[in-house]
XYZ file of C-alpha atoms in Angstrom:
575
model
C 0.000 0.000 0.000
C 1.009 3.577 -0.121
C 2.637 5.770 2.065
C -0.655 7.611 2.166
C -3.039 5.231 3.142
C -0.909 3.017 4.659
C -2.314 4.366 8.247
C -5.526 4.025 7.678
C -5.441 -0.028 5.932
C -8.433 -0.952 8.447
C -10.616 1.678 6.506
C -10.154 0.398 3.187
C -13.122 -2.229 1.812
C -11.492 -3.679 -1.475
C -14.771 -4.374 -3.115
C -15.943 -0.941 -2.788
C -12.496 0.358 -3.856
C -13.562 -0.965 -7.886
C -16.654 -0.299 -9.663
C -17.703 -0.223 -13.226
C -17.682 2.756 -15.835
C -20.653 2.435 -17.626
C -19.479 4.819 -20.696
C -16.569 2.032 -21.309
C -17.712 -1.214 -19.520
C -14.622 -1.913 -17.823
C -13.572 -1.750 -13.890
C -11.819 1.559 -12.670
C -10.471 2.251 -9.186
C -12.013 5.041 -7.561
C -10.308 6.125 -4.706
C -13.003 8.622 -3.165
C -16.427 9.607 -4.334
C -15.637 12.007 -6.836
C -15.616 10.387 -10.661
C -13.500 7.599 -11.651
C -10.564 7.921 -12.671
C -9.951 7.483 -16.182
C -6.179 6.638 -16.152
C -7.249 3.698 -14.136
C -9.187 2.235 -16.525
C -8.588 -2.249 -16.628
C -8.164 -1.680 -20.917
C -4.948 -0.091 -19.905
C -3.003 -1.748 -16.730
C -0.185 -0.333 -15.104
C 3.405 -2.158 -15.194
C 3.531 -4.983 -13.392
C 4.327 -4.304 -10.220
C 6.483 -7.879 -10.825
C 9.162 -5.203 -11.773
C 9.606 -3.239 -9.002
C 12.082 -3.897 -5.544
C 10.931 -5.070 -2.850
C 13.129 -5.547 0.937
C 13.950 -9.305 0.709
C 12.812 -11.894 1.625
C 10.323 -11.373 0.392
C 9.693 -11.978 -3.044
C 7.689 -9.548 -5.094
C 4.104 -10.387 -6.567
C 3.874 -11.990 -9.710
C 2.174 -9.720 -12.065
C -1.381 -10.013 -12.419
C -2.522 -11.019 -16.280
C -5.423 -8.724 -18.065
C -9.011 -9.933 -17.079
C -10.844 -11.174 -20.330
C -13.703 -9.577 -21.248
C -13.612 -6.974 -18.606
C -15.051 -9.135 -16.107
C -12.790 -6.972 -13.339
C -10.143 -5.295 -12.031
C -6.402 -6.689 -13.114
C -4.760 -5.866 -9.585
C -4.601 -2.618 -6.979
C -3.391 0.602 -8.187
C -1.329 2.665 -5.526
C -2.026 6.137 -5.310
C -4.839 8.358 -3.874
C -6.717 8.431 -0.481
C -8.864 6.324 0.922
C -12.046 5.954 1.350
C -14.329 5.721 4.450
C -17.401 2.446 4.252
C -19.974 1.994 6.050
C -21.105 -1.237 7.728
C -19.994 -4.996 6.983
C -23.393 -5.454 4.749
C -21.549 -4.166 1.557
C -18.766 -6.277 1.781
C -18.840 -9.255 -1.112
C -16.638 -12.862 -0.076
C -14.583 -14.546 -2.376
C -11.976 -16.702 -0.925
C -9.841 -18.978 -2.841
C -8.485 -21.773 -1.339
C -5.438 -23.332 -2.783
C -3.919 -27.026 -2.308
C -2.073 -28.154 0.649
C -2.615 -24.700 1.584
C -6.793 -25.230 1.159
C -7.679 -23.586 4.463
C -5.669 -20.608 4.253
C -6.725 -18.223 1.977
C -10.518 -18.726 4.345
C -10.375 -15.627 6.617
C -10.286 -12.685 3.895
C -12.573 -11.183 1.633
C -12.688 -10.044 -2.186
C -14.695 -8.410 -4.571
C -17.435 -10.804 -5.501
C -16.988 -9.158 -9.167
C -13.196 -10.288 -9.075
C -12.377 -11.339 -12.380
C -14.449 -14.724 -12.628
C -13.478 -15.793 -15.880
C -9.830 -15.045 -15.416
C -9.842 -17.254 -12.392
C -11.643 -20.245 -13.753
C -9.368 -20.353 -16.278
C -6.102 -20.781 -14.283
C -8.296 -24.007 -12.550
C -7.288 -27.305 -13.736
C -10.345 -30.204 -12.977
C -10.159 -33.884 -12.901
C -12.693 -36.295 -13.311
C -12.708 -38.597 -10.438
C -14.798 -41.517 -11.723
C -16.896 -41.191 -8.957
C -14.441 -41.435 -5.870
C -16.182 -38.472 -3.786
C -19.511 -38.016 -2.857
C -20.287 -35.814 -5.533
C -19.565 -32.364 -3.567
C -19.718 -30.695 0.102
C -22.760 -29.760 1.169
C -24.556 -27.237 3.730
C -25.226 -28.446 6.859
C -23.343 -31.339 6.953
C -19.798 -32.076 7.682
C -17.284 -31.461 4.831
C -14.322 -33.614 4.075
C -12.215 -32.299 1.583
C -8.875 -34.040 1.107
C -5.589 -31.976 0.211
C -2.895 -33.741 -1.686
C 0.714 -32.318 -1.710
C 2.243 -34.168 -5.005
C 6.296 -34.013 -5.226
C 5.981 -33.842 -8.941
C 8.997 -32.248 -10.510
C 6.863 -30.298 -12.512
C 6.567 -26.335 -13.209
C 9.488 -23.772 -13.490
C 13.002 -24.254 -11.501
C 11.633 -27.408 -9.487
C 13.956 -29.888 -12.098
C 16.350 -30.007 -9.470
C 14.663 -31.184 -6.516
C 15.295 -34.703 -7.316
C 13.638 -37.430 -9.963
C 12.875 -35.213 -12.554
C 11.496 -37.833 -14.059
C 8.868 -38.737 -11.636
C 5.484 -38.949 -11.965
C 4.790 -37.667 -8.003
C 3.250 -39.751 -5.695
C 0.870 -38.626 -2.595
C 3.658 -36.908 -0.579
C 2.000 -34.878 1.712
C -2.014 -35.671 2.523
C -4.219 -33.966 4.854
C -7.892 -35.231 5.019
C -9.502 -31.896 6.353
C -12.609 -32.091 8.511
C -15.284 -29.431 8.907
C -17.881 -29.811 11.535
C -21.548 -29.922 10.651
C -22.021 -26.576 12.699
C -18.600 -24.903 10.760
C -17.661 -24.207 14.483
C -14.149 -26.686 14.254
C -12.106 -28.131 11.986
C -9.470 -31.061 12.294
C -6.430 -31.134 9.561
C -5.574 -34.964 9.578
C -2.208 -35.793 8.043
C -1.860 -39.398 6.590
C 2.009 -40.403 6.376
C 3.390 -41.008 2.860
C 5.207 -44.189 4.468
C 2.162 -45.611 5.598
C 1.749 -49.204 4.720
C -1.797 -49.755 3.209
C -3.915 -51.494 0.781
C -4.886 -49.569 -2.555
C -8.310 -50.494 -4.214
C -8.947 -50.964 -7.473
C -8.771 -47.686 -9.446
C -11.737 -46.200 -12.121
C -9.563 -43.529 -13.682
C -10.924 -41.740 -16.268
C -8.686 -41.659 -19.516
C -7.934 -39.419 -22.275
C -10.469 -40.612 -24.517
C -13.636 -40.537 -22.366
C -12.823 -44.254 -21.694
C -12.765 -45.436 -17.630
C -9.670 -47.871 -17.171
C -9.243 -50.202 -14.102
C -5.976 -49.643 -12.194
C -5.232 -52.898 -10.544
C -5.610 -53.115 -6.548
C -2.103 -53.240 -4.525
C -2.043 -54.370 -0.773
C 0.369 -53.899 1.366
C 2.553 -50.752 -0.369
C 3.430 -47.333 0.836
C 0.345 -44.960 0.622
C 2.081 -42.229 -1.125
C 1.948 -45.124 -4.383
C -1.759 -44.287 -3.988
C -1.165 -41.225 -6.755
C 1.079 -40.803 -10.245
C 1.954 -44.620 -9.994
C 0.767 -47.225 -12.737
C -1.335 -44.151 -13.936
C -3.062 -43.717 -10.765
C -5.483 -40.109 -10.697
C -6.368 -38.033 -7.348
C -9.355 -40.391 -6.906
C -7.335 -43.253 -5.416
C -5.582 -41.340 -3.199
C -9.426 -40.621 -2.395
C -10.519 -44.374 -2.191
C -7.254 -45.437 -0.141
C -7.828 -42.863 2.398
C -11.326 -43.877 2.917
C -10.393 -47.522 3.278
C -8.218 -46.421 5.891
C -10.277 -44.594 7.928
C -13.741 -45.133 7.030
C -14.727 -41.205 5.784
C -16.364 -40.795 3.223
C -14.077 -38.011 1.292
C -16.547 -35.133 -0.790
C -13.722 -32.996 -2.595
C -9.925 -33.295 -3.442
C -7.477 -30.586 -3.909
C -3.863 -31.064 -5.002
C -0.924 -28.755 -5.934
C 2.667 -29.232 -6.564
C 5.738 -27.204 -4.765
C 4.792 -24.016 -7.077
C 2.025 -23.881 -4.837
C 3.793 -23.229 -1.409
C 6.174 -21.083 -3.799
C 4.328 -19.302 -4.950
C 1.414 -18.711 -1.962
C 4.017 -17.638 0.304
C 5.265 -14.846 -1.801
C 1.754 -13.653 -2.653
C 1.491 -13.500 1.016
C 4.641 -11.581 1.793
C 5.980 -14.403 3.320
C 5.250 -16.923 6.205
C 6.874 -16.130 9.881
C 8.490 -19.786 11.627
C 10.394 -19.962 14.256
C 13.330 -22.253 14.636
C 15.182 -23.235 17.997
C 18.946 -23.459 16.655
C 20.178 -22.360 13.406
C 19.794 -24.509 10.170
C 21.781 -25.155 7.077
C 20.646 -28.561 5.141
C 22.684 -29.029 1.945
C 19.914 -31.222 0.921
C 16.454 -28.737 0.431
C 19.267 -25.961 0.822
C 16.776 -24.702 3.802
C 19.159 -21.971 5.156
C 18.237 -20.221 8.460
C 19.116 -18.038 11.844
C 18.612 -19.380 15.177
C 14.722 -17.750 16.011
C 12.202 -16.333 13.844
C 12.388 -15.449 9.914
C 9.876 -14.779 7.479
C 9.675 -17.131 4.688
C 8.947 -17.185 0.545
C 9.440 -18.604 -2.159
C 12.367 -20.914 -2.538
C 13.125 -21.064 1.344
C 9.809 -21.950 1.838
C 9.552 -24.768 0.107
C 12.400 -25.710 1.365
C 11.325 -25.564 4.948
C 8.744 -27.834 4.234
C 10.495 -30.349 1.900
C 13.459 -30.739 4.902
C 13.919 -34.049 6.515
C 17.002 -33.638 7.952
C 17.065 -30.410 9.007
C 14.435 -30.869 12.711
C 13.616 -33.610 15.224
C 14.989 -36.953 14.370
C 15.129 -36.597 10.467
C 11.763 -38.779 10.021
C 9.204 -38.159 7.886
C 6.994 -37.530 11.076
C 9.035 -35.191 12.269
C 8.814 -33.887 8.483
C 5.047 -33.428 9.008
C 4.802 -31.708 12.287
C 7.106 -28.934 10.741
C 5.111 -28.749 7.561
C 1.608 -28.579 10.148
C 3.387 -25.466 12.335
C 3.955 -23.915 8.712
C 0.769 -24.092 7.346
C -0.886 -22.920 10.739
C 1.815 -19.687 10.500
C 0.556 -19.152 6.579
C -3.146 -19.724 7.954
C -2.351 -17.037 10.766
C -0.900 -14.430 8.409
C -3.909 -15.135 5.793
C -6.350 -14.306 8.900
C -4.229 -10.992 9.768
C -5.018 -7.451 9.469
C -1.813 -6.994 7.140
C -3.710 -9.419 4.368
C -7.301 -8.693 5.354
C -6.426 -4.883 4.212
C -4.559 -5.323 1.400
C -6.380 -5.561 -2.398
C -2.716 -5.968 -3.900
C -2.291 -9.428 -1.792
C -5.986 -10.505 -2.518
C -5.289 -10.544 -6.360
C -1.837 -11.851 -6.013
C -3.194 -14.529 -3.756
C -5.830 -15.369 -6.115
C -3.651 -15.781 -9.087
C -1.251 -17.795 -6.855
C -3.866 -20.270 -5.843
C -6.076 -20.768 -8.769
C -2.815 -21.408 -10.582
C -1.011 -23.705 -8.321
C -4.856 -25.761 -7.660
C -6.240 -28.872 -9.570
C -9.506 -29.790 -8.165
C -12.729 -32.150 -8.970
C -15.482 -30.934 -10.725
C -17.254 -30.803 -7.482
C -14.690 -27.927 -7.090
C -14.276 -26.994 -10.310
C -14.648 -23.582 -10.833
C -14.337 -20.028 -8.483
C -18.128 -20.195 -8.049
C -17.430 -23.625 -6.149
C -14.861 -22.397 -4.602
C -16.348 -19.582 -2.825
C -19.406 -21.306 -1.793
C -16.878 -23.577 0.014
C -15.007 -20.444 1.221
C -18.281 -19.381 2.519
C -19.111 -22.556 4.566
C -15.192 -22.279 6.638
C -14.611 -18.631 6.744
C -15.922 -18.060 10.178
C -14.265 -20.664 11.722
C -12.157 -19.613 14.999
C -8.185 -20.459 14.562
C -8.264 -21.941 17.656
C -10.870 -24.373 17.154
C -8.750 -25.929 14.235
C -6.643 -28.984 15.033
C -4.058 -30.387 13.245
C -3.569 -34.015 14.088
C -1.216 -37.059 12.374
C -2.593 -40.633 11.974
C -1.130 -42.607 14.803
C 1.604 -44.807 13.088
C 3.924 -47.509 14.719
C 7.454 -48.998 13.266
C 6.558 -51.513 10.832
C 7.389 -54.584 12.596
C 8.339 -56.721 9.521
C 11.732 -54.466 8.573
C 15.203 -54.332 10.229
C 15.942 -51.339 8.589
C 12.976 -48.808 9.544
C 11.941 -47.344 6.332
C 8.074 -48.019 6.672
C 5.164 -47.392 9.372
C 1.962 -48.935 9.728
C -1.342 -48.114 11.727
C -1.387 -47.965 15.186
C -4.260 -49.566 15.807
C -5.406 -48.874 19.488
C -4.584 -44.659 19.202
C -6.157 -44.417 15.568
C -9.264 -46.009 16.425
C -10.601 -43.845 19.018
C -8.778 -40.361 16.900
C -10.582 -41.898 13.750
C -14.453 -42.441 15.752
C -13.993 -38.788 17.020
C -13.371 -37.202 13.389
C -16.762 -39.784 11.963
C -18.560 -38.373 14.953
C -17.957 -35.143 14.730
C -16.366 -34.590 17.737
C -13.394 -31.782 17.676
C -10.388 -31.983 19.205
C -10.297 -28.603 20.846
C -11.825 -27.559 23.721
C -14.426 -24.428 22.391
C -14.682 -21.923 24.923
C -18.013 -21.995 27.103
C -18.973 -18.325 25.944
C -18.586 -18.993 22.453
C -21.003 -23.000 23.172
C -23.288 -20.956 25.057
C -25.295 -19.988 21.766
C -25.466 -23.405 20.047
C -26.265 -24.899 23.514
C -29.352 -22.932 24.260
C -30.230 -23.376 20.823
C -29.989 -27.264 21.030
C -31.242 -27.559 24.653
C -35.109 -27.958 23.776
C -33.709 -30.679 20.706
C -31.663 -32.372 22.733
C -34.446 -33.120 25.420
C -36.660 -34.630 22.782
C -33.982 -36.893 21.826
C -33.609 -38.094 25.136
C -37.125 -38.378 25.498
C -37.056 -40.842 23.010
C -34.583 -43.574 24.878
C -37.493 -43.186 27.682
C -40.546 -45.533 27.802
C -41.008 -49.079 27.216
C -39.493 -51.196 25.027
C -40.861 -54.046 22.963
C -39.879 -57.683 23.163
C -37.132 -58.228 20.674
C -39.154 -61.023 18.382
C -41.869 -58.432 18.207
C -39.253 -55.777 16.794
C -39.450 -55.626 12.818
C -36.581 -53.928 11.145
C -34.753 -53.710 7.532
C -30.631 -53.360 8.075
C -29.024 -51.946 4.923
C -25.602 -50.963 4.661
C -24.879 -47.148 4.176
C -21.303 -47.162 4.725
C -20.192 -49.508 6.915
C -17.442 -52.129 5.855
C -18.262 -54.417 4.055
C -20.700 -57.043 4.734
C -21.579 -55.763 7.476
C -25.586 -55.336 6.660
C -25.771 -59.571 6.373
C -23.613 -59.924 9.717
C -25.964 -57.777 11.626
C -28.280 -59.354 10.567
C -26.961 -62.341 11.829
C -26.030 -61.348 14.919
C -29.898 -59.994 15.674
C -31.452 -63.183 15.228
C -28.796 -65.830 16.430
C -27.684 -63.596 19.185
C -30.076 -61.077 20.350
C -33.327 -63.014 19.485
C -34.652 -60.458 16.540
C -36.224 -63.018 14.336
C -37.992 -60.895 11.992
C -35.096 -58.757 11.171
C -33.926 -58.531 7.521
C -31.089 -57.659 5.263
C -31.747 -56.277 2.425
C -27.750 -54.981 1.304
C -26.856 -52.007 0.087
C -28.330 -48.953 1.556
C -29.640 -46.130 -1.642
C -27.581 -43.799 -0.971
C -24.889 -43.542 2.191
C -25.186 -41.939 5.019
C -22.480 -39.569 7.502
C -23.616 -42.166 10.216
C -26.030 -44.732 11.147
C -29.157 -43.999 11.496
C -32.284 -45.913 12.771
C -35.968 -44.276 10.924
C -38.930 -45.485 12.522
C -42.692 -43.907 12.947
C -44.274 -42.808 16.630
C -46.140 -45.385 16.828
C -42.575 -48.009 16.226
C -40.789 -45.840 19.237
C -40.690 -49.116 22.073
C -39.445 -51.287 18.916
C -36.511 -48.244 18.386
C -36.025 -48.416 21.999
C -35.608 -52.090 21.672
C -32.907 -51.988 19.144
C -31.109 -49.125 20.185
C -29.944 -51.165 23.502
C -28.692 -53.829 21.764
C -26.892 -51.349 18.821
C -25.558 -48.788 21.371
C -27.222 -46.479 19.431
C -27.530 -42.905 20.516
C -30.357 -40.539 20.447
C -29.385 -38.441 17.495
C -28.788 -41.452 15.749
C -32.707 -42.341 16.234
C -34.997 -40.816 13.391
C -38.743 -40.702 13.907
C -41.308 -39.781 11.144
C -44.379 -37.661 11.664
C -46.838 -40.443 10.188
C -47.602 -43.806 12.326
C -47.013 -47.282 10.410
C -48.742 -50.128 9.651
C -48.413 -53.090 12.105
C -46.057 -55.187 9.749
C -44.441 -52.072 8.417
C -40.576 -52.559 9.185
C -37.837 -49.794 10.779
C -34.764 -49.218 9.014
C -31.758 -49.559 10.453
C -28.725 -48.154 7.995
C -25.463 -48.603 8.631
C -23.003 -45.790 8.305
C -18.999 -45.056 8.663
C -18.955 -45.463 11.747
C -20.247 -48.965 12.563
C -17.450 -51.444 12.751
C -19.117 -55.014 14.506
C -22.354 -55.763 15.791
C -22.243 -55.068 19.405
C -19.910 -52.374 19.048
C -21.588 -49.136 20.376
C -21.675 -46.123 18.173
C -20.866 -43.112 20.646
C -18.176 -41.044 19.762
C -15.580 -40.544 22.414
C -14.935 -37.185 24.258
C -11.839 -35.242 23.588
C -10.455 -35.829 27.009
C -10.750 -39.812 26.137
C -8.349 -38.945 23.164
C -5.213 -40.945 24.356
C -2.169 -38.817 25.502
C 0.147 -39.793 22.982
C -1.872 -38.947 20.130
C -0.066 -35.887 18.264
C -2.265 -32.430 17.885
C -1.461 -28.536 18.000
C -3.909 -25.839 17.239
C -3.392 -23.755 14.807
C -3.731 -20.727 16.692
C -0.276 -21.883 18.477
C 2.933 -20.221 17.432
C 5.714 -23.282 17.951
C 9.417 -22.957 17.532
C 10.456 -25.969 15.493
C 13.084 -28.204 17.328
């Protein structure tokens, strides 16, 4: 900004700062409320601003390219005063969210008008063959999964290794959104990871789909590039391993942390002793520095540099990074600034290939809308709990750790965050759910009816596999409900189980819900009674695992100790 209005940055609304001239159809910035401007017309831009010197380190903002058809303006102009807005209500959201670094770009605010067409057209999209749900929706928990590739591809990144590679899944985060957008819960998955990859619908060239052979037992990070694997196995593996259903991907390559990082004016770490890895060529100062560009890819590429040269250790630094970048995307500095919006907009729509659930800025900013609001502090980033594999001498490989992942993964299908919310900040939602939550109770209280009385269709909505015809098996052999049934697959799946049933069925959903260790909010009850041989149904979601397994989520305090998390409000000096 300049020097002029440099004081008053917390004045400045960059949507009201552009607006159209109707005797030439393109965007000019007007500074105050006299006429626009004509010299500041979009048909004729001002030099980059590429050109120009900036103190290092950080690197200056790549240039912004001309806007096609006028749709908007082609970045800020300095110059000029600026001018006083009223309220919040004319401010217009458009937040681009961008790869590894999906979650950081949430906090601001752009022109809705910003150049649309531009910015659809820097978006590459990939056909999934059906590996996602289809899309996020509203008002119900979004999983969007972030793939990191280490694809030597784009300008100077030849010499980071294999140039020849086709990338695998390097770096993977599986990012949860609660159902009431007040948490969030980054989970990393570790490249290393021994796991089974399902067969693969890819989608090829020619329209055709083409089976990519299933592969147990192999590092996860094979899930991607490897025997022509897309983005949608990576999607399929990780929902094999933790049984979540996965709505979106978005994946970048190291232009994207490049390149994001600059745009941003560079991303502050902190560093306990002073660093200088001849391998990323990660250079640093004992303390804190402010990272971009080259270095900051390099922080997050090191292995060797932190901790005990693992590619755990790898992950926690990359996690304290991206909570720094999310940080400095939710500050005043960027919030204030129309020359970072556009050069973070052009840096992530660039760097970002998506599914066509994703694929386009409209998409985008509907799922910008949906996590802006969303507290720092109530966003946890978490790794999946990972032992030694025991089959090696040589440690090269990890597999699950069974006993701290289950209870980590039950929380994230539940819904459950990993960060204790503030009681002020509950106090809202909890008055607001008080009166619901004492009708769901209510419906656990009464009698219940004899279990061979109890009629009831089990489909499977989610659940591993097989598991509608074993539940069934284990209601009549076991539990004595003879006129249960199976009847497979559910229509469509479901976040969680679920049991439906009319008033008039409620001692029969009692009934069941003992024996299920079902909760209240999993029970569903119509407005209409049913007839007498009218059955319930029971479907089976992501987060049944065995009959007689109850379906509560765990609190956060049941979380065991050892199970890695920071929030990404925390600032953390990497050891």
């Amino acid at each position: 900004m300049d020097a002029q209005s440099r004081g008053r940055a917390d004045e400045i609304d960059p949507a009201d700062q552009w607006v159209i001239n109707p005797r030439t159809g393109h965007y000019e910035l007007r500074l105050s409320q006299s006429a626009p401007q004509p010299g500041l017309s979009v048909a004729a831009p001002r030099r980059p601003e590429s050109t120009r010197t900036t103190p290092a380190p950080t690197a200056p903002s790549p240039a912004v390219p001309k806007p096609r058809r006028g749709d908007g303006p082609p970045g800020g102009r300095r110059g000029g005063r600026s001018r006083k807005v009223g309220g919040g209500s004319r401010r217009k959201a458009l937040v681009i969210t961008g790869g590894t670094l999906a979650f950081l770009l949430v906090g601001g605010s752009l022109a809705a008008y910003l150049y649309y067409d531009h910015l659809n057209g820097n978006l590459s999209v990939t056909d999934i063959a059906g590996a996602g749900t289809g899309g996020f929706k509203k008002n119900q928990a979004i999983n969007i999964l972030v793939i990191g590739t280490d694809k030597r591809s784009g300008a100077g990144n030849e010499g980071y290794g294999d140039a020849a590679s086709l990338g695998h899944a390097d770096t993977t985060i599986l990012f949860h959104v609660s159902k009431d957008r007040s948490n969030a819960t980054a989970l990393s998955i570790p490249r290393d990871l021994i796991a089974d990859i399902p067969v693969c619908p890819t989608k090829q060239p020619d329209g055709t789909t083409k089976n990519i052979p299933a592969s147990k037992g192999t590092r996860f990070n094979n899930s991607l590039g490897q025997e022509g694997r897309d983005p949608g196995c990576t999607m399929r593996t990780v929902t094999g391993l933790t049984g979540i259903e996965i709505d979106n991907f978005m994946m970048v390559d190291f232009n994207a942390v490049k390149n994001l990082s600059t745009a941003v004016g560079g991303v502050p770490v902190c560093v306990e002793k002073a660093v200088k890895d001849p391998d990323s060529k990660l250079d640093l100062p004992a303390g804190e520095s402010r990272l971009a560009g080259e270095q900051a890819l390099a922080f997050v590429r090191t292995r060797h540099a932190f901790g005990n040269e693992s590619d755990l250790d790898r992950i926690k630094t990359q996690q304290q990074f991206l909570s720094s970048m999310m940080r400095e995307m939710k500050s005043k500095e960027t919030l204030t600034s129309p020359k970072k919006f556009f050069s973070l907009a052009e840096a992530a729509t660039k760097s970002l290939t998506v599914d066509q659930g994703l694929g386009s800025i409209d998409k985008l900013t509907d799922l910008a809308g949906e996590l802006k609001d969303i507290n720092l502090k109530n966003v946890t980033f978490t790794t999946l709990p990972v032992l030694d594999n025991p089959a090696e001498k040589v440690k090269a490989t990890v597999v699950l750790n069974q006993a701290q992942a289950d209870p980590l993964l039950q929380m994230i299908r539940g819904d459950v965050s990993l960060t204790e919310v503030e009681k002020k900040e509950q106090a809202a939602k909890e008055a607001a759910d008080a009166e619901t939550k004492s009708k769901q109770d209510a419906l656990l209280q009464g009698n219940r009816a004899a279990p061979g009385d109890v009629r009831v269709n089990v489909f499977n909505g989610g659940g591993p596999k097989g598991s509608a015809s074993t539940t069934l098996n284990w209601l009549q052999n076991t539990k004595g409900f003879a006129r249960a049934s199976n009847l497979g697959n559910a229509p469509a799946k479901v976040g969680a189980t679920q049991l439906e049933y009319a008033p008039n069925q409620a001692d029969q959903a009692r009934a069941l819900a003992d024996v299920m260790g079902l909760s209240a909010s999993a029970l569903k009850m119509g407005t209409a009674d049913a007839g007498a041989k009218t059955p319930m149904k029971l479907t089976l979601g992501p987060d049944f695992k065995e009959a007689g397994t109850p379906l509560t989520a765990p609190a956060p305090q049941e979380l065991p100790e050892d199970v890695q998390r920071v929030e990404a409000d925390k600032s953390v000096c990497v050891k």
